[in-house]
Short mmCIF file of C-alpha atoms and ligand atoms in Angstrom, two decimals:
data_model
loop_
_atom_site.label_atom_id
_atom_site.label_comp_id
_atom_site.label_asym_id
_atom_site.label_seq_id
_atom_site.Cartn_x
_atom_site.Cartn_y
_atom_site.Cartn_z
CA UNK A 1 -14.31 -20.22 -29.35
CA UNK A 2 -15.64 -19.53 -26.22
CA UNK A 3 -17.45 -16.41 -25.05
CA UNK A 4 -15.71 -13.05 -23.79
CA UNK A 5 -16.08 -12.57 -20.30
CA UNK A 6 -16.75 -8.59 -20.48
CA UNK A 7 -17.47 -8.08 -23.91
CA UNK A 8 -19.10 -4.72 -22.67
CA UNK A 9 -15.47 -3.63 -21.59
CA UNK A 10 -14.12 -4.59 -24.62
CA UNK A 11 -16.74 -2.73 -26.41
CA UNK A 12 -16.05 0.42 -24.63
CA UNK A 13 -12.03 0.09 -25.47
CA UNK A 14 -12.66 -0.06 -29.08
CA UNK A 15 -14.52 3.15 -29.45
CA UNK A 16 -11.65 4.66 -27.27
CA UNK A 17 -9.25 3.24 -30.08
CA UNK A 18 -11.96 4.76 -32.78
CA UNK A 19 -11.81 7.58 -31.43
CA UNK A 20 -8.02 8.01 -31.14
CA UNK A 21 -7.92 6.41 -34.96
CA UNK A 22 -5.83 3.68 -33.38
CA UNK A 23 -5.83 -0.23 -35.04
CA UNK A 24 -4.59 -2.08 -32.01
CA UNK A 25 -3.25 -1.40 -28.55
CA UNK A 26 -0.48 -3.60 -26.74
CA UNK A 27 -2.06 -3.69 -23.21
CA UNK A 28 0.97 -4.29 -20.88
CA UNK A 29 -0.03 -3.30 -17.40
CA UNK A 30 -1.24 -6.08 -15.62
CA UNK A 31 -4.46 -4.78 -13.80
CA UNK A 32 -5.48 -3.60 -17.31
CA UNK A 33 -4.99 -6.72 -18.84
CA UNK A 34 -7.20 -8.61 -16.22
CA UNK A 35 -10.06 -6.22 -16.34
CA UNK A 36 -10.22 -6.64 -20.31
CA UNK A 37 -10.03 -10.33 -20.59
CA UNK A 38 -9.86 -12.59 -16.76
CA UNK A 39 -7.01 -13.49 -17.22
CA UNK A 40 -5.43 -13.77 -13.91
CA UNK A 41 -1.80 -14.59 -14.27
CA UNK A 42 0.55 -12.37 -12.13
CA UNK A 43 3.85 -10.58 -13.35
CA UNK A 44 6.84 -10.98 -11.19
CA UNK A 45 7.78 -7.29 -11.75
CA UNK A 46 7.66 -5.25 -15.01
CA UNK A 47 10.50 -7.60 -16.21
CA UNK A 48 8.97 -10.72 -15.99
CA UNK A 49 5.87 -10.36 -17.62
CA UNK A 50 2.98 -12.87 -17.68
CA UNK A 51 1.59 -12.26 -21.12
CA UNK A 52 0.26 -8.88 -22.59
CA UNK A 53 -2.71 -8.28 -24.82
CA UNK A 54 -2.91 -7.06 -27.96
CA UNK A 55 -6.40 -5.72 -28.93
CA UNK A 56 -7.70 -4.32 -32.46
CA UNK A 57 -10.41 -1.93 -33.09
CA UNK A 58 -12.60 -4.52 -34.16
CA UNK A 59 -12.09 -8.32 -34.41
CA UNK A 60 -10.41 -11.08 -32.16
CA UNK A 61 -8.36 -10.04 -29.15
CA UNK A 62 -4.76 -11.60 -28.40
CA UNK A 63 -3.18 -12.53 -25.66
CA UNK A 64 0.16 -13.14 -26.06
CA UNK A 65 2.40 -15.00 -23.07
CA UNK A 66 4.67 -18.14 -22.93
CA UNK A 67 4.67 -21.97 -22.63
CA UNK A 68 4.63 -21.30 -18.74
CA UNK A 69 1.11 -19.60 -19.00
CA UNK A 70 -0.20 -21.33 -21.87
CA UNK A 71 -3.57 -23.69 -19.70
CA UNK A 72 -4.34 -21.00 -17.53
CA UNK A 73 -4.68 -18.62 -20.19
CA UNK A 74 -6.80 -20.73 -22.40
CA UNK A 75 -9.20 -21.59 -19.37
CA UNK A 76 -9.05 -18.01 -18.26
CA UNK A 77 -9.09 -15.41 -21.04
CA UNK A 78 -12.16 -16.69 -23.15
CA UNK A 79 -12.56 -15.15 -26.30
CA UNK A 80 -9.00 -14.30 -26.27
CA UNK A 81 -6.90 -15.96 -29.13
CA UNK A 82 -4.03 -17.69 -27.01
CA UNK A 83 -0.60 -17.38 -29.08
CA UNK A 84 3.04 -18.09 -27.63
CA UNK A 85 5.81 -15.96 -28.30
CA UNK A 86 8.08 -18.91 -28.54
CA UNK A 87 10.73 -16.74 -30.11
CA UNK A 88 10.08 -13.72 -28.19
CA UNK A 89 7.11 -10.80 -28.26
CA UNK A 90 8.89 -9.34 -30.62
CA UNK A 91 9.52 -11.68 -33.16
CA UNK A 92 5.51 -12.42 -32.27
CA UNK A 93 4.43 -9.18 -33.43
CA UNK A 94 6.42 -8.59 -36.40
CA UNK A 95 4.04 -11.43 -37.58
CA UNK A 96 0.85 -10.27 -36.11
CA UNK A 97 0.80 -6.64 -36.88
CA UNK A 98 0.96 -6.60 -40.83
CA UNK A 99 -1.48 -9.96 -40.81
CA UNK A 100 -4.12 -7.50 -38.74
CA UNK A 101 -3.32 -4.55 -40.78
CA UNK A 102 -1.89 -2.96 -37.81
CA UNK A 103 -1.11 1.01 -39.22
CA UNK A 104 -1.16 2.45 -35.63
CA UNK A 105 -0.67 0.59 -32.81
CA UNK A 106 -1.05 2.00 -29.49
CA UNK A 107 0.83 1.08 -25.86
CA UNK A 108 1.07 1.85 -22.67
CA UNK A 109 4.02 4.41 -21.58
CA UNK A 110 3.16 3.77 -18.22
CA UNK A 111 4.09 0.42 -17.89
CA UNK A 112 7.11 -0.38 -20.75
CA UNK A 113 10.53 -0.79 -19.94
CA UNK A 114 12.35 1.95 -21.84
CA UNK A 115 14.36 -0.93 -23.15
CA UNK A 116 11.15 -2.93 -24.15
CA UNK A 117 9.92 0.26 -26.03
CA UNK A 118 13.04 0.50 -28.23
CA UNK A 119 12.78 -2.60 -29.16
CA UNK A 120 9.30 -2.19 -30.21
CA UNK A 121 10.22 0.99 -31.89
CA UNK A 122 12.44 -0.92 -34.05
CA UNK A 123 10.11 -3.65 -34.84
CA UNK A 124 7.02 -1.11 -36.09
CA UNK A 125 9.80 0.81 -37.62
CA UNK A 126 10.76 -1.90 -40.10
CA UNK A 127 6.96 -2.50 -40.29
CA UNK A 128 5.99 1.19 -40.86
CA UNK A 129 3.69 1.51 -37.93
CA UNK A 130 3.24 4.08 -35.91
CA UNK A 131 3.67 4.35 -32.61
CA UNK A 132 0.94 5.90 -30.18
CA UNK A 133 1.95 6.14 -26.66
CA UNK A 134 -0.80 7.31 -23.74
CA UNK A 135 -1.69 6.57 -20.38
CA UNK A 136 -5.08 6.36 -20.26
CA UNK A 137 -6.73 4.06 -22.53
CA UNK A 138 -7.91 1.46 -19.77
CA UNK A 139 -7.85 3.18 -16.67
CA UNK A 140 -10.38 5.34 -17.55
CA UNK A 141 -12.68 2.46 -18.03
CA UNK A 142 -11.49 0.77 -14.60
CA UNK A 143 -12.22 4.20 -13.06
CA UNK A 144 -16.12 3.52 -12.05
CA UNK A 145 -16.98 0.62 -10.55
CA UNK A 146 -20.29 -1.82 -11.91
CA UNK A 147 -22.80 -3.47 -9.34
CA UNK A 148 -20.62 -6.75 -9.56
CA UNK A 149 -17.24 -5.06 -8.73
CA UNK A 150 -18.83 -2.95 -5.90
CA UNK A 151 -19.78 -6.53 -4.19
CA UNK A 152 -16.76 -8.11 -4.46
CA UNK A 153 -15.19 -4.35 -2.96
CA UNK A 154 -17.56 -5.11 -0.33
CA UNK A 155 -16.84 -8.78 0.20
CA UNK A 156 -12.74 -7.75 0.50
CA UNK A 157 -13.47 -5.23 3.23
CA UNK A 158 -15.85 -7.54 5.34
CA UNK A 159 -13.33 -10.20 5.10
CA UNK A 160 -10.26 -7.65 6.14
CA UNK A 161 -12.55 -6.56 9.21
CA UNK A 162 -12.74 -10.02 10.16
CA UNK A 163 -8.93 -10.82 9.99
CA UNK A 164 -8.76 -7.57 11.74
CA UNK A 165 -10.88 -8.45 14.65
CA UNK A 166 -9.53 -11.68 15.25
CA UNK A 167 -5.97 -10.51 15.80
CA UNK A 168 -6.69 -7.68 17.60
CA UNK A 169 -7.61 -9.57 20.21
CA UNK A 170 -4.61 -11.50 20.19
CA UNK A 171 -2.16 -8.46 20.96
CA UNK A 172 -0.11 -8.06 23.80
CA UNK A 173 2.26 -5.70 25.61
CA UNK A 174 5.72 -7.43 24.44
CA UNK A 175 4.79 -8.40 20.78
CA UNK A 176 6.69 -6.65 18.05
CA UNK A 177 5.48 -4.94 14.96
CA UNK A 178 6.62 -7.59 12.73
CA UNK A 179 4.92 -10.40 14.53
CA UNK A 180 1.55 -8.75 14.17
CA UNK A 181 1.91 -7.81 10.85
CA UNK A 182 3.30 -11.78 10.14
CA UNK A 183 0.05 -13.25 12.08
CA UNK A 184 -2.00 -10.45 9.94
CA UNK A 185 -0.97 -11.89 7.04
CA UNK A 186 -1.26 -15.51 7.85
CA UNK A 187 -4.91 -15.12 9.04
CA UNK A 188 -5.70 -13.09 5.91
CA UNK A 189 -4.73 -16.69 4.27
CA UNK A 190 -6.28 -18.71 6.15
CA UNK A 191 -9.71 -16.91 6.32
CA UNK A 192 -9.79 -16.85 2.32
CA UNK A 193 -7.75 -14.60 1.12
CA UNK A 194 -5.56 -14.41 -1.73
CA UNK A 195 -3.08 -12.44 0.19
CA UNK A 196 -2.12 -9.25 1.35
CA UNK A 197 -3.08 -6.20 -1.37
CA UNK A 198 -0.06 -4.80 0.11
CA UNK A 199 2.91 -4.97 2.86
CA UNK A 200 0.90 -4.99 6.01
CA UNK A 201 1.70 -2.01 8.11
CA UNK A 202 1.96 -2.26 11.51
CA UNK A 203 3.36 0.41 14.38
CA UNK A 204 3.97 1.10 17.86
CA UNK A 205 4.27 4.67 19.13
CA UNK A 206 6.56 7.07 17.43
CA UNK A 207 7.20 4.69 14.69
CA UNK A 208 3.54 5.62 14.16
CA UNK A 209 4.09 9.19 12.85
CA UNK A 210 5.83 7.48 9.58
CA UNK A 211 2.71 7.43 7.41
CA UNK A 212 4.61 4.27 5.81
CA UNK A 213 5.95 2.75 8.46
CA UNK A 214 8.03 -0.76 8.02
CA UNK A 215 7.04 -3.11 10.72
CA UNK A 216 10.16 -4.10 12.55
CA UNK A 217 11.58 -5.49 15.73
CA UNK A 218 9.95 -2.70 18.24
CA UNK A 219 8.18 -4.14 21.13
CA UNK A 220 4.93 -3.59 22.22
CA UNK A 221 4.77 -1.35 25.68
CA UNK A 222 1.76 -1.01 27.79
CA UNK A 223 -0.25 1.97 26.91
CA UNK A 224 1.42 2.57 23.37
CA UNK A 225 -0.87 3.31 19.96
CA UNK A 226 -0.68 0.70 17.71
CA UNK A 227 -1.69 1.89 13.86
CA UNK A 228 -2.09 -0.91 11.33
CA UNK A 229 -2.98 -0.69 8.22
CA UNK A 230 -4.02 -3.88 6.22
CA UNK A 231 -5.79 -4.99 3.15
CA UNK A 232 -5.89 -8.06 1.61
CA UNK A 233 -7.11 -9.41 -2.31
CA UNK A 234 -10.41 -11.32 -2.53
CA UNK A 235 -11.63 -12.21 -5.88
CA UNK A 236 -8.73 -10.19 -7.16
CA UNK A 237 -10.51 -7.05 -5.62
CA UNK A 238 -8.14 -5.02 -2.67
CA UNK A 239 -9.55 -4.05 0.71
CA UNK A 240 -7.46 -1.06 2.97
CA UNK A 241 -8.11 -0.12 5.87
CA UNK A 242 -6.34 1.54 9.06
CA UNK A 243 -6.99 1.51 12.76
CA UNK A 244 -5.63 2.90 15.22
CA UNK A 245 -5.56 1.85 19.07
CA UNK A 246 -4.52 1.93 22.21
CA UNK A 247 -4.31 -1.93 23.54
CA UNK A 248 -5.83 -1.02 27.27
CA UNK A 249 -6.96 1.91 28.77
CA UNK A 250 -6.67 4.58 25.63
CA UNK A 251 -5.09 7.55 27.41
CA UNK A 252 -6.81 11.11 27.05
CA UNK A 253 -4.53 12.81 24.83
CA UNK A 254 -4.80 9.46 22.64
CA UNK A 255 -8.78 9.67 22.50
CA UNK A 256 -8.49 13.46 21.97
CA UNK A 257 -6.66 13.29 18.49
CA UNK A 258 -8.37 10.00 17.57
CA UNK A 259 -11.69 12.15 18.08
CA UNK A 260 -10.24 14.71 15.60
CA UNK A 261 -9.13 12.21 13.07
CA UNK A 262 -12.47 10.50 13.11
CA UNK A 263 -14.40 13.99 12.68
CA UNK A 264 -12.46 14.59 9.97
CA UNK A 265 -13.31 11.18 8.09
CA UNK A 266 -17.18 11.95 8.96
CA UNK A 267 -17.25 15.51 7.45
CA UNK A 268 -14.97 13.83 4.36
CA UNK A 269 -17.53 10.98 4.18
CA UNK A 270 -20.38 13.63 4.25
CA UNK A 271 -18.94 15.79 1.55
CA UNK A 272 -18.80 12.73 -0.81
CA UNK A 273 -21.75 12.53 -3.62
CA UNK A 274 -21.41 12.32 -7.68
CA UNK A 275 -20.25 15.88 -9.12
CA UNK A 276 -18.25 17.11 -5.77
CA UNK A 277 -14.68 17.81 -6.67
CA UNK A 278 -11.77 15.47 -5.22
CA UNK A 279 -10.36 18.64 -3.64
CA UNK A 280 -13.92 19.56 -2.33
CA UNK A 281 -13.52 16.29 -0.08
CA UNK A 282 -10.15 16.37 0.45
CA UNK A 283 -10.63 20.07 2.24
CA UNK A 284 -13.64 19.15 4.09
CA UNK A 285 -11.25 16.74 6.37
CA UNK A 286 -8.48 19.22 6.16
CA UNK A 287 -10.21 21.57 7.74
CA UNK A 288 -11.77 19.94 10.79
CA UNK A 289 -7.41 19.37 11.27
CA UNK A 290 -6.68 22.51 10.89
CA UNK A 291 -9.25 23.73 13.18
CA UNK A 292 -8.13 21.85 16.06
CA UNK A 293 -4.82 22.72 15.90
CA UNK A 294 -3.55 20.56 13.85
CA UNK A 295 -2.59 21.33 10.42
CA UNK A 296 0.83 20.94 9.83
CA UNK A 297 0.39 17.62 11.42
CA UNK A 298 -1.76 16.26 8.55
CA UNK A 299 0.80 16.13 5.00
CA UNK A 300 -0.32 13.33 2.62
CA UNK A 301 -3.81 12.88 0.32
CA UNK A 302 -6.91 12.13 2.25
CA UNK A 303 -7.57 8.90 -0.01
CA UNK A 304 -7.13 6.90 -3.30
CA UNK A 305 -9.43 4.92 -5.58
CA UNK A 306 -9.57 1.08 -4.91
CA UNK A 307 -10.08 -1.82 -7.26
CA UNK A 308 -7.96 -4.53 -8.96
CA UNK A 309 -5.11 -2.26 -7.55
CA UNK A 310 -4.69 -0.63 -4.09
CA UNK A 311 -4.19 2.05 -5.14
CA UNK A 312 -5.67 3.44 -8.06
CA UNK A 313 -7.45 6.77 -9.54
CA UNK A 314 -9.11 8.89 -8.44
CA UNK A 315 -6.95 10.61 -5.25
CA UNK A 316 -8.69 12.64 -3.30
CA UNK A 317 -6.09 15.32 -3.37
CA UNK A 318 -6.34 18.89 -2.68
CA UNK A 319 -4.78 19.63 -6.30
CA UNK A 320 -7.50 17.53 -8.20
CA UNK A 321 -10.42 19.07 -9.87
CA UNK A 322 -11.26 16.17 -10.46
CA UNK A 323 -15.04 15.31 -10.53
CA UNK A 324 -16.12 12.15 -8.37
CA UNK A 325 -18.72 9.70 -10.31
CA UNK A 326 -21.46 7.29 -9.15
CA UNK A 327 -19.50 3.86 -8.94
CA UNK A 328 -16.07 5.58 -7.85
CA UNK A 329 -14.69 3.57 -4.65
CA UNK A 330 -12.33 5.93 -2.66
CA UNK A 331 -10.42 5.25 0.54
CA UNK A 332 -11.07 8.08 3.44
CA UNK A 333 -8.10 8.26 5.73
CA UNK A 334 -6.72 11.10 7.66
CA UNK A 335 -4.32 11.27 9.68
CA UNK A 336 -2.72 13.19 12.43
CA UNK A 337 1.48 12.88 12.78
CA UNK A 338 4.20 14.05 15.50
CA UNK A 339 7.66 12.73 15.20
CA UNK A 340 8.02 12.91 19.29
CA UNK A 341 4.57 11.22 19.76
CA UNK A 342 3.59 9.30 17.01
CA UNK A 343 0.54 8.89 14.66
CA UNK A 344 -2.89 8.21 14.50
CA UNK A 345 -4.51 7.33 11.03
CA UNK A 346 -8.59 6.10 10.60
CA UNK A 347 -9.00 4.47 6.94
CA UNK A 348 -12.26 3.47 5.66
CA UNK A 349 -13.63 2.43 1.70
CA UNK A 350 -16.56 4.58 0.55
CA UNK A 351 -18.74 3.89 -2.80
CA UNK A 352 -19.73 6.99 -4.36
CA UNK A 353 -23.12 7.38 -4.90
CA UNK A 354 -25.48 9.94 -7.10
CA UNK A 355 -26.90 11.54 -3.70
CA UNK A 356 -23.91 10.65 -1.19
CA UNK A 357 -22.08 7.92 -0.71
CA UNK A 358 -22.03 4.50 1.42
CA UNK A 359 -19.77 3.23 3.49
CA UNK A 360 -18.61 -0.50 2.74
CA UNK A 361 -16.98 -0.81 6.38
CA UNK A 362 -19.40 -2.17 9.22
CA UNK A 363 -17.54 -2.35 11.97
CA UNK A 364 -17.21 1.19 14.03
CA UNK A 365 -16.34 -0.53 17.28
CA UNK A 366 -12.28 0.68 16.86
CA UNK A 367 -13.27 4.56 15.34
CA UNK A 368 -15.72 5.76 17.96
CA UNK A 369 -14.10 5.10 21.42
ZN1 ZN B 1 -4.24 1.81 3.87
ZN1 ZN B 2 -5.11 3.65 1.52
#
């Protein structure tokens, strides 16, 4: 059989299962189960799962999936015994627990259907296995990024800059939210892409001061803010980013809070090193915010680790005590809201490094203006 392709990550999973005296763990969530073994398959929803690995302390790795899957698996997950749950995962396991002398057999209660887990329950029941729910077994590992991740982070953002750049110059007074968003998406396609890493979010003026906004029909006016923010999947790495701008002449009380907002990203961006506190950062941009005036105007996280998933730990949160870690890649993005005026949000990916950090974005043409 073929090589593993990270036998290193597999490696550091087992002594996690030593540790936790564990024989095997079902990995279901699908992130997870590509950083362990390549394969690349994707789950439409929680319900319709593409395949799910089962992994012993020591020994062969599984991955289990159906007919549908069956040739990109093998080709993908080398190393990984292939087998088909022709009569169900279920039926799969009863086998394949007692022939790997499966005793306790851990899973992941973050991502199992309630349903699903009773019907495991019952199946390790009748087998006399215990068992052993938790939520970090993986993520941990996913948490710090190696050299080889970090360029294909860096690859994702150049290439979301680019799609970025090219539409820009495309918009006009009269377009609507959804059309950007739509021609967003297509040139993310066309210029390599895999797709968006999430719904593209486009927004004109007061729709703006939704953090979330849902691009819809609302045309573009002269002299409105426009705040998109876009990522896209490259080498099944995310980008995310957010820009803010004013197509024309940026009025003065526009530049005013987009100065703020981008002050507030620099002194984030400057607090950032290995051993500073997620909170730390998070107050650093907080305060240049508050300090203007601004405050209550400023209610969600400043950022979110970035990887296989868009969003992913650690979150730069003014609750975590969380300590950042040479490798971590973080988002930076505050933001300044007003229902009656709208919104103005500056999003940038950082890689944290032992004696700061660096910035993976290059372009500073749309922050400093
Ligand atoms: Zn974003
Ligand atoms: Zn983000």
């Amino acid at each position: 059989m073929p090589s593993l392709h990270f036998p290193d990550r597999l490696a550091r999973l087992q002594g996690v299962l030593s540790r936790k005296r564990i024989d095997a763990l079902l990995v279901t969530q699908p992130a997870n189960r590509r950083y362990l073994s390549g394969y690349n398959a994707e789950d439409h929803g929680i319900q319709e799962s593409a395949g799910v690995l089962l992994v012993p302390r020591r020994g062969q790795p599984f991955l289990l999936t159906d007919s549908r899957f069956l040739l990109q698996a093998e080709e993908e997950a080398t190393g990984f015994a292939v087998r088909l749950y022709q009569q169900g995962l279920m039926a799969t396991l009863s086998r394949l627990l007692p022939e790997l002398r499966v005793r306790r057999l851990g899973f992941e209660s973050h991502y199992l259907l309630h349903a699903t887990a009773g019907r495991l329950a019952r199946v390790t029941d009748k087998l006399k296995v215990e068992l052993v729910p938790g939520t970090d077994f993986v993520e941990p590992l996913r948490i710090v990024k190696n050299n080889d991740e970090i360029a294909k982070l860096r690859a994702a953002v150049l290439l979301n800059e680019q799609v970025f750049q090219k539409v820009y110059r495309t918009i006009r007074p009269g377009m609507t939210e959804s059309a950007i968003a739509l021609d967003l998406e297509t040139a993310m396609r066309e210029m390599g892409a895999a797709g968006p890493s999430f719904p593209t979010i486009v927004a004109f003026g007061t729709n703006a001061a939704k953090p979330h906004a849902i691009p819809g029909s609302r045309v573009l006016a002269a002299g409105e803010t426009v705040l998109i923010d876009m990522g896209l999947v490259l080498d099944g790495y995310c980008a995310d980013m957010t820009r803010t701008v004013m197509v024309g002449e940026p009025a003065p009380l526009f530049r005013e809070r987009l100065r703020i907002v981008r002050r507030a990203q620099l002194a984030a961006i400057q607090t950032i090193r290995a051993g500073v506190t997620c909170r730390q950062v998070d107050l650093a941009a907080r305060r240049v915010i508050r300090e203007a005036g601004y405050g209550a105007c400023f209610g969600h996280a400043l950022g979110h680790g970035v990887g296989l998933e868009v969003h992913e730990e650690p979150r730069l949160s003014s609750r975590s005590r969380k300590k950042l870690r040479a490798g971590m890649v973080v988002t930076v993005e505050p933001g300044i809201y007003l229902p009656d005026w709208g919104g103005i949000r500056l999003e940038n990916m950082v890689v944290v490094r032992e004696e700061g950090c660096e910035v993976l974005n290059r372009d500073t043409t749309f922050l400093d203006r």
